[in-house]
Amino acid sequence: MYESWDKLKEDCLKCQNCSLCKTRTNVVFGVGNKNAEVLFIGEGPGENEDLQGEPFVGRAGQLLDKMLKVIDLDRNKNIYIANIVKCRPPQNRDPKLEEQEACIDWLRAQVNLMKPKIIVCLGRIAAMKIIKPDIKITKEHGLFFKKKDLIMMATLHPAALLRNPLQKPGAFDDFLKLREKIEETCDHTYIRN
Ligand code: URA
């Protein structure tokens, strides 16, 4: 059990739990406000993320930032963003189950320290790992699931939206539902004046 975020990060950056450590440039630990009430979880770093050490910094990340802005969320202010695996899978293939298993305790430790109220899974891989293994993201995106005190939702991955822009309105709908849920359940994500 980690009690310090800095120590958790320090250890994570040295991780050699799976073979992805051999091909990575950087461990992508996460970005944002570690006191946030809302945690977004993606799949794993791509090329840009591996080079820069930050999640969602490529084209998909730019789209994500725009969608976040629509509901007044900002990676540098009121949310945190992490991934299921913290090192880039070669050629951006899906992370293997054994790589996810080798990595997931880092994310668990982040969740234990952050204690977010809402987790948003970006895409199928995160939704299967975090919400339920048989989730059908095309049907079940935008629905809220509850586990103990934690509220969870999956939405379409921004990279999927870039490939299939017809899915964008559905994803925007999810974000509007998310805003309502945040207003209902969070205390300081939207600071009221
Ligand atoms: N896609 C993801 O799932 N995560 C990233 O950090 C970048 C792209």
Coordinates of N, CA and C and ligand atoms in Angstrom, one line a residue:
M1 N 0.8 -1.2 0.0 CA 0.0 0.0 0.0 C 0.9 1.3 0.0
Y2 N 0.7 2.1 -1.0 CA 1.4 3.4 -1.0 C 0.7 4.4 -0.2
E3 N 1.5 5.2 0.5 CA 0.9 6.4 1.2 C 1.3 7.7 0.6
S4 N 2.3 7.6 -0.3 CA 2.8 8.8 -0.9 C 2.8 8.7 -2.4
W5 N 2.2 9.8 -3.0 CA 2.1 9.8 -4.4 C 3.5 9.9 -5.1
D6 N 4.4 10.7 -4.5 CA 5.7 10.8 -5.0 C 6.5 9.5 -5.0
K7 N 6.3 8.8 -4.0 CA 7.0 7.5 -3.9 C 6.5 6.5 -4.9
L8 N 5.1 6.5 -5.0 CA 4.5 5.7 -6.0 C 5.0 6.0 -7.4
K9 N 5.1 7.2 -7.7 CA 5.5 7.7 -9.0 C 7.0 7.3 -9.2
E10 N 7.8 7.5 -8.2 CA 9.2 7.2 -8.3 C 9.4 5.7 -8.6
D11 N 8.7 4.8 -7.9 CA 8.8 3.4 -8.1 C 8.2 3.0 -9.5
C12 N 7.1 3.6 -9.9 CA 6.5 3.2 -11.2 C 7.4 3.6 -12.3
L13 N 8.1 4.7 -12.2 CA 9.0 5.1 -13.3 C 10.2 4.1 -13.5
K14 N 10.4 3.3 -12.5 CA 11.5 2.3 -12.6 C 11.0 0.9 -13.0
C15 N 9.7 0.8 -13.2 CA 9.0 -0.5 -13.3 C 9.7 -1.4 -14.4
Q16 N 9.8 -2.7 -14.1 CA 10.3 -3.7 -15.1 C 9.4 -4.9 -14.9
N17 N 8.1 -4.7 -14.6 CA 7.2 -5.9 -14.4 C 6.9 -6.6 -15.7
C18 N 7.0 -6.0 -16.9 CA 6.7 -6.7 -18.1 C 7.7 -6.3 -19.2
S19 N 7.7 -7.0 -20.3 CA 8.7 -6.7 -21.3 C 8.5 -5.4 -22.1
L20 N 7.4 -4.7 -21.8 CA 7.3 -3.4 -22.5 C 8.3 -2.4 -22.0
C21 N 8.9 -2.7 -20.8 CA 10.0 -1.8 -20.3 C 11.2 -1.8 -21.2
K22 N 11.3 -2.8 -22.0 CA 12.5 -2.9 -22.9 C 12.5 -2.0 -24.1
T23 N 11.2 -1.7 -24.5 CA 11.1 -0.9 -25.7 C 10.6 0.5 -25.4
R24 N 10.3 0.9 -24.2 CA 9.7 2.2 -23.9 C 10.8 3.3 -23.9
T25 N 10.4 4.5 -24.2 CA 11.2 5.7 -24.0 C 11.0 6.2 -22.6
N26 N 9.7 6.4 -22.3 CA 9.2 6.9 -21.0 C 8.1 6.0 -20.4
V27 N 8.1 5.9 -19.1 CA 6.9 5.4 -18.5 C 5.9 6.6 -18.4
V28 N 4.7 6.3 -18.8 CA 3.7 7.4 -18.8 C 2.8 7.2 -17.6
F29 N 3.2 7.9 -16.5 CA 2.5 7.7 -15.2 C 1.1 8.3 -15.2
G30 N 0.9 9.5 -15.8 CA -0.4 10.1 -15.8 C -0.2 11.6 -15.7
V31 N -1.3 12.3 -15.9 CA -1.2 13.8 -15.9 C -2.4 14.4 -15.2
G32 N -2.3 15.5 -14.5 CA -3.4 16.2 -14.0 C -3.3 16.4 -12.5
N33 N -4.5 16.7 -12.0 CA -4.6 17.0 -10.6 C -4.9 15.7 -9.7
K34 N -3.9 15.4 -8.9 CA -4.0 14.1 -8.2 C -5.1 14.2 -7.1
N35 N -5.6 15.4 -6.8 CA -6.7 15.6 -5.9 C -8.1 15.6 -6.6
A36 N -8.1 15.4 -7.9 CA -9.3 15.5 -8.7 C -10.3 14.4 -8.3
E37 N -11.6 14.7 -8.5 CA -12.7 13.8 -8.2 C -13.0 12.9 -9.4
V38 N -12.5 13.3 -10.6 CA -12.8 12.6 -11.8 C -11.5 12.1 -12.5
L39 N -11.4 10.8 -12.7 CA -10.3 10.1 -13.3 C -10.6 9.5 -14.7
F40 N -9.9 9.9 -15.7 CA -10.1 9.3 -17.0 C -9.0 8.3 -17.2
I41 N -9.4 7.1 -17.8 CA -8.5 6.0 -18.0 C -8.5 5.6 -19.5
G42 N -7.3 5.7 -20.1 CA -7.2 5.2 -21.5 C -6.6 3.9 -21.5
E43 N -6.1 3.5 -22.7 CA -5.6 2.1 -22.9 C -4.1 2.0 -22.6
G44 N -3.3 2.8 -23.3 CA -1.9 2.8 -23.2 C -1.3 3.8 -24.0
P45 N 0.0 4.2 -23.8 CA 0.7 5.2 -24.5 C 0.9 4.8 -26.0
G46 N 0.7 5.8 -26.9 CA 1.1 5.7 -28.3 C 2.5 6.3 -28.5
E47 N 2.9 6.5 -29.7 CA 4.3 7.0 -30.0 C 4.6 8.3 -29.3
N48 N 3.6 9.3 -29.5 CA 3.9 10.6 -29.0 C 3.9 10.6 -27.4
E49 N 3.0 9.8 -26.9 CA 3.0 9.7 -25.4 C 4.3 9.1 -24.9
D50 N 4.8 8.1 -25.6 CA 6.0 7.4 -25.2 C 7.2 8.4 -25.2
L51 N 7.2 9.2 -26.3 CA 8.3 10.2 -26.4 C 8.2 11.3 -25.4
Q52 N 7.0 11.7 -25.1 CA 6.8 12.9 -24.2 C 6.6 12.5 -22.7
G53 N 6.2 11.3 -22.5 CA 6.0 10.9 -21.1 C 4.7 11.4 -20.5
E54 N 3.7 11.8 -21.4 CA 2.4 12.3 -21.0 C 1.3 11.6 -21.8
P55 N 0.2 11.2 -21.1 CA -0.9 10.6 -21.8 C -1.6 11.5 -22.8
F56 N -2.2 11.0 -23.8 CA -3.0 11.7 -24.8 C -2.5 13.0 -25.2
V57 N -1.3 13.0 -25.9 CA -0.7 14.2 -26.4 C -0.7 14.2 -27.9
G58 N -1.2 13.2 -28.6 CA -1.3 13.1 -30.0 C -2.6 13.7 -30.5
R59 N -3.0 13.3 -31.7 CA -4.3 13.8 -32.3 C -5.5 13.4 -31.5
A60 N -5.5 12.2 -31.0 CA -6.6 11.8 -30.2 C -6.7 12.6 -28.9
G61 N -5.5 12.9 -28.4 CA -5.4 13.8 -27.2 C -6.0 15.2 -27.4
Q62 N -5.7 15.7 -28.6 CA -6.2 17.0 -28.9 C -7.7 17.0 -28.9
L63 N -8.3 16.0 -29.5 CA -9.7 15.8 -29.6 C -10.3 15.7 -28.2
L64 N -9.6 14.9 -27.4 CA -10.1 14.7 -26.0 C -10.1 16.0 -25.2
D65 N -9.0 16.8 -25.4 CA -9.0 18.1 -24.7 C -10.1 19.0 -25.1
K66 N -10.5 19.0 -26.4 CA -11.6 19.8 -26.9 C -12.9 19.3 -26.3
M67 N -13.1 18.0 -26.2 CA -14.3 17.5 -25.6 C -14.4 17.8 -24.1
L68 N -13.3 17.7 -23.5 CA -13.2 18.1 -22.0 C -13.6 19.5 -21.8
K69 N -13.1 20.4 -22.7 CA -13.3 21.8 -22.6 C -14.8 22.1 -22.6
V70 N -15.5 21.4 -23.5 CA -17.0 21.6 -23.7 C -17.7 21.5 -22.3
I71 N -17.2 20.6 -21.5 CA -17.9 20.4 -20.1 C -17.0 21.0 -19.0
D72 N -16.2 22.0 -19.4 CA -15.3 22.7 -18.4 C -14.4 21.8 -17.6
L73 N -13.8 20.8 -18.2 CA -12.8 20.0 -17.6 C -11.5 20.3 -18.3
D74 N -10.4 20.2 -17.5 CA -9.1 20.6 -18.0 C -8.1 19.7 -17.4
R75 N -7.2 19.0 -18.2 CA -6.2 18.1 -17.6 C -5.3 18.8 -16.7
N76 N -5.1 20.1 -16.8 CA -4.2 20.8 -15.9 C -4.9 21.3 -14.6
K77 N -6.2 21.1 -14.5 CA -6.9 21.7 -13.4 C -7.7 20.7 -12.6
N78 N -8.8 20.2 -13.2 CA -9.8 19.5 -12.3 C -10.0 18.0 -12.7
I79 N -9.1 17.4 -13.4 CA -9.2 15.9 -13.6 C -7.8 15.3 -13.6
Y80 N -7.8 14.0 -13.6 CA -6.5 13.3 -13.8 C -6.7 12.3 -14.9
I81 N -5.6 12.1 -15.7 CA -5.7 11.1 -16.8 C -4.6 10.1 -16.7
A82 N -5.0 8.8 -16.8 CA -3.9 7.7 -16.7 C -4.3 6.7 -17.7
N83 N -3.6 5.6 -17.8 CA -3.8 4.5 -18.8 C -3.8 3.2 -18.0
I84 N -4.4 2.2 -18.7 CA -4.3 0.8 -18.2 C -2.9 0.3 -18.1
V85 N -2.1 0.5 -19.3 CA -0.7 0.2 -19.2 C 0.1 1.4 -19.4
K86 N 1.2 1.5 -18.7 CA 2.0 2.7 -18.6 C 3.2 2.8 -19.6
C87 N 3.4 1.7 -20.3 CA 4.4 1.7 -21.3 C 3.8 1.4 -22.7
R88 N 4.4 2.0 -23.7 CA 3.8 1.8 -25.1 C 4.0 0.4 -25.6
P89 N 2.8 -0.2 -26.0 CA 2.9 -1.5 -26.7 C 3.5 -1.3 -28.1
P90 N 4.5 -2.1 -28.6 CA 5.1 -1.8 -29.9 C 4.0 -1.8 -31.0
Q91 N 4.2 -0.9 -32.0 CA 3.3 -0.7 -33.1 C 1.9 -0.3 -32.6
N92 N 1.7 0.2 -31.4 CA 0.4 0.6 -30.9 C -0.6 -0.6 -30.9
R93 N -0.1 -1.8 -30.8 CA -1.1 -2.9 -30.7 C -1.8 -2.8 -29.3
D94 N -2.9 -3.6 -29.2 CA -3.6 -3.6 -27.9 C -2.7 -4.2 -26.9
P95 N -2.7 -3.7 -25.7 CA -1.9 -4.3 -24.6 C -2.4 -5.7 -24.3
K96 N -1.5 -6.7 -24.2 CA -1.9 -8.0 -23.9 C -2.4 -8.1 -22.5
L97 N -3.2 -9.2 -22.3 CA -3.8 -9.3 -20.9 C -2.7 -9.4 -19.9
E98 N -1.6 -10.1 -20.2 CA -0.5 -10.3 -19.2 C 0.2 -9.0 -18.9
E99 N 0.2 -8.1 -19.9 CA 0.8 -6.8 -19.7 C -0.1 -5.9 -18.8
Q100 N -1.4 -6.0 -19.1 CA -2.4 -5.3 -18.3 C -2.3 -5.8 -16.8
E101 N -2.2 -7.1 -16.6 CA -2.1 -7.6 -15.3 C -0.9 -7.2 -14.6
A102 N 0.2 -7.1 -15.3 CA 1.5 -6.7 -14.8 C 1.5 -5.3 -14.3
C103 N 0.6 -4.5 -15.0 CA 0.7 -3.0 -14.8 C -0.4 -2.5 -13.9
I104 N -1.5 -3.3 -13.7 CA -2.7 -2.7 -13.1 C -2.6 -2.3 -11.7
D105 N -1.6 -2.9 -11.0 CA -1.4 -2.5 -9.6 C -1.0 -1.0 -9.4
W106 N -0.3 -0.5 -10.4 CA 0.1 0.9 -10.4 C -1.2 1.8 -10.4
L107 N -2.1 1.4 -11.3 CA -3.3 2.2 -11.4 C -4.2 2.0 -10.2
R108 N -4.2 0.8 -9.6 CA -4.9 0.6 -8.4 C -4.4 1.5 -7.3
A109 N -3.1 1.6 -7.2 CA -2.4 2.4 -6.2 C -2.8 3.9 -6.4
Q110 N -2.8 4.3 -7.7 CA -3.2 5.7 -8.0 C -4.7 5.9 -7.5
V111 N -5.6 5.0 -7.8 CA -7.0 5.1 -7.4 C -7.1 5.1 -5.9
N112 N -6.3 4.3 -5.2 CA -6.4 4.2 -3.7 C -6.0 5.6 -3.1
L113 N -5.0 6.2 -3.7 CA -4.5 7.5 -3.1 C -5.5 8.6 -3.6
M114 N -5.9 8.6 -4.8 CA -6.8 9.7 -5.3 C -8.2 9.7 -4.7
K115 N -8.7 8.4 -4.6 CA -10.1 8.2 -4.2 C -11.0 9.1 -5.1
P116 N -11.0 8.8 -6.4 CA -11.9 9.6 -7.3 C -13.3 9.2 -7.0
K117 N -14.3 10.1 -7.4 CA -15.7 9.8 -7.3 C -16.2 9.1 -8.5
I118 N -15.6 9.6 -9.7 CA -16.1 9.1 -11.0 C -14.9 8.6 -11.8
I119 N -15.0 7.5 -12.4 CA -13.9 7.0 -13.4 C -14.6 7.0 -14.8
V120 N -13.9 7.6 -15.7 CA -14.4 7.5 -17.1 C -13.4 6.7 -17.9
C121 N -13.9 5.6 -18.5 CA -13.0 4.7 -19.3 C -13.1 5.2 -20.7
L122 N -11.9 5.4 -21.3 CA -11.8 5.8 -22.7 C -11.6 4.6 -23.6
G123 N -12.6 4.1 -24.2 CA -12.5 3.0 -25.1 C -12.7 1.6 -24.4
R124 N -12.7 0.6 -25.3 CA -13.1 -0.8 -25.0 C -12.1 -1.4 -24.0
I125 N -10.8 -1.2 -24.2 CA -9.8 -1.9 -23.4 C -9.9 -1.5 -21.9
A126 N -10.0 -0.2 -21.7 CA -10.1 0.3 -20.3 C -11.5 -0.1 -19.7
A127 N -12.5 -0.1 -20.5 CA -13.9 -0.4 -20.0 C -13.9 -1.9 -19.6
M128 N -13.3 -2.8 -20.4 CA -13.3 -4.2 -20.1 C -12.5 -4.5 -18.8
K129 N -11.4 -3.8 -18.7 CA -10.6 -4.0 -17.5 C -11.3 -3.4 -16.2
I130 N -11.9 -2.2 -16.3 CA -12.3 -1.5 -15.1 C -13.8 -1.8 -14.8
I131 N -14.6 -1.8 -15.8 CA -16.1 -1.9 -15.6 C -16.5 -3.4 -15.6
K132 N -16.4 -4.1 -16.7 CA -16.7 -5.5 -16.8 C -16.1 -6.1 -18.1
P133 N -15.7 -7.3 -18.0 CA -15.0 -7.9 -19.2 C -15.8 -8.1 -20.4
D134 N -17.2 -8.2 -20.2 CA -18.0 -8.4 -21.4 C -18.8 -7.1 -21.8
I135 N -18.2 -6.0 -21.4 CA -18.9 -4.7 -21.8 C -19.0 -4.6 -23.3
K136 N -20.1 -4.1 -23.8 CA -20.2 -3.8 -25.3 C -20.2 -2.3 -25.4
I137 N -19.1 -1.8 -25.7 CA -18.9 -0.3 -25.7 C -19.9 0.4 -26.6
T138 N -20.2 -0.2 -27.8 CA -21.1 0.5 -28.7 C -22.5 0.6 -28.1
K139 N -22.9 -0.3 -27.3 CA -24.2 -0.3 -26.7 C -24.2 0.4 -25.3
E140 N -23.1 0.2 -24.6 CA -23.2 0.6 -23.2 C -22.4 1.8 -22.8
H141 N -21.9 2.5 -23.9 CA -21.2 3.8 -23.6 C -22.2 4.8 -23.0
G142 N -21.8 5.6 -22.1 CA -22.7 6.6 -21.6 C -23.6 6.1 -20.4
L143 N -23.5 4.8 -20.1 CA -24.3 4.3 -18.9 C -23.4 4.4 -17.7
F144 N -24.0 4.6 -16.6 CA -23.2 4.7 -15.3 C -23.3 3.3 -14.6
F145 N -22.2 2.9 -14.1 CA -22.1 1.7 -13.3 C -21.6 2.0 -11.9
K146 N -22.1 1.3 -10.9 CA -21.6 1.7 -9.6 C -21.0 0.5 -8.9
K147 N -19.8 0.7 -8.4 CA -19.1 -0.4 -7.6 C -18.7 0.3 -6.3
K148 N -19.3 -0.2 -5.2 CA -19.2 0.5 -3.9 C -19.5 1.9 -4.0
D149 N -18.5 2.8 -3.7 CA -18.8 4.3 -3.8 C -18.4 4.9 -5.1
L150 N -17.9 4.0 -6.0 CA -17.3 4.6 -7.2 C -18.3 4.5 -8.4
I151 N -18.4 5.6 -9.1 CA -19.3 5.7 -10.3 C -18.4 5.5 -11.5
M152 N -18.8 4.7 -12.4 CA -18.0 4.5 -13.6 C -18.8 4.6 -14.9
M153 N -18.1 5.1 -15.9 CA -18.8 5.2 -17.2 C -17.7 4.9 -18.3
A154 N -18.2 4.3 -19.4 CA -17.3 4.2 -20.5 C -17.8 5.1 -21.6
T155 N -16.8 5.7 -22.4 CA -17.2 6.4 -23.6 C -16.2 5.9 -24.7
L156 N -16.6 6.4 -25.9 CA -15.8 5.9 -27.1 C -14.4 6.5 -27.0
H157 N -13.4 5.7 -27.5 CA -12.0 6.3 -27.4 C -11.9 7.4 -28.5
P158 N -11.2 8.5 -28.1 CA -11.1 9.6 -29.1 C -10.4 9.2 -30.4
A159 N -9.5 8.2 -30.3 CA -8.9 7.7 -31.6 C -10.0 7.0 -32.5
A160 N -10.9 6.3 -31.9 CA -12.0 5.7 -32.6 C -12.9 6.8 -33.3
L161 N -13.1 7.9 -32.5 CA -13.9 9.0 -33.1 C -13.2 9.7 -34.3
L162 N -11.8 9.7 -34.2 CA -11.1 10.3 -35.4 C -11.3 9.3 -36.6
R163 N -11.3 8.0 -36.4 CA -11.5 7.1 -37.5 C -12.9 7.1 -38.0
N164 N -13.9 7.3 -37.1 CA -15.3 7.3 -37.4 C -16.0 8.5 -36.8
P165 N -16.0 9.6 -37.5 CA -16.5 10.9 -37.0 C -18.1 10.8 -36.8
L166 N -18.7 9.8 -37.4 CA -20.2 9.7 -37.2 C -20.5 9.3 -35.8
Q167 N -19.5 8.8 -35.0 CA -19.8 8.4 -33.6 C -19.6 9.6 -32.7
K168 N -19.1 10.8 -33.2 CA -18.9 11.9 -32.3 C -20.1 12.4 -31.6
P169 N -21.3 12.5 -32.2 CA -22.4 13.0 -31.4 C -22.7 12.1 -30.2
G170 N -22.6 10.8 -30.4 CA -22.8 9.9 -29.3 C -21.9 10.1 -28.2
A171 N -20.6 10.4 -28.5 CA -19.6 10.6 -27.5 C -19.9 12.0 -26.8
F172 N -20.3 13.0 -27.5 CA -20.6 14.3 -26.9 C -21.8 14.1 -25.9
D173 N -22.7 13.3 -26.3 CA -23.8 13.0 -25.4 C -23.3 12.4 -24.1
D174 N -22.4 11.5 -24.2 CA -21.8 10.9 -23.0 C -21.2 12.0 -22.1
F175 N -20.5 12.9 -22.7 CA -19.8 14.0 -22.0 C -20.9 14.9 -21.3
L176 N -22.0 15.1 -21.9 CA -23.0 15.9 -21.3 C -23.6 15.2 -20.1
K177 N -23.8 13.9 -20.2 CA -24.3 13.1 -19.1 C -23.3 13.1 -18.0
L178 N -22.0 13.1 -18.3 CA -20.9 13.1 -17.3 C -21.0 14.5 -16.6
R179 N -21.2 15.5 -17.3 CA -21.3 16.8 -16.6 C -22.4 16.8 -15.6
E180 N -23.5 16.3 -16.0 CA -24.7 16.2 -15.0 C -24.3 15.4 -13.8
K181 N -23.6 14.3 -14.0 CA -23.3 13.4 -12.9 C -22.3 14.1 -12.0
I182 N -21.3 14.8 -12.6 CA -20.3 15.5 -11.8 C -21.0 16.6 -10.9
E183 N -22.0 17.3 -11.5 CA -22.7 18.3 -10.8 C -23.5 17.7 -9.6
E184 N -24.0 16.5 -9.8 CA -24.8 15.8 -8.8 C -23.9 15.2 -7.7
T185 N -22.7 14.8 -8.0 CA -22.0 14.0 -7.0 C -20.6 14.5 -6.6
C186 N -20.1 15.5 -7.3 CA -18.8 16.0 -6.9 C -18.9 17.3 -6.2
D187 N -17.9 17.6 -5.3 CA -17.9 18.8 -4.5 C -17.1 20.0 -5.1
H188 N -15.9 19.7 -5.7 CA -15.0 20.8 -6.1 C -14.5 20.7 -7.5
T189 N -15.1 19.8 -8.3 CA -14.7 19.8 -9.7 C -15.1 21.1 -10.4
Y190 N -16.3 21.5 -10.2 CA -16.8 22.7 -10.8 C -16.9 23.7 -9.6
I191 N -15.9 24.6 -9.6 CA -16.0 25.5 -8.4 C -17.0 26.6 -8.7
R192 N -18.0 26.7 -7.9 CA -19.0 27.7 -8.1 C -18.6 29.0 -7.4
N193 N -18.9 30.1 -8.1 CA -18.6 31.5 -7.6 C -19.8 32.1 -7.0
Ligands
URA1 N1 -4.5 6.4 -26.4 C1 -4.6 6.0 -25.1 O1 -5.4 5.1 -24.8 N2 -3.8 6.5 -24.2 C2 -2.9 7.5 -24.5 O2 -2.3 8.0 -23.6 C3 -2.8 7.9 -25.8 C4 -3.6 7.3 -26.8

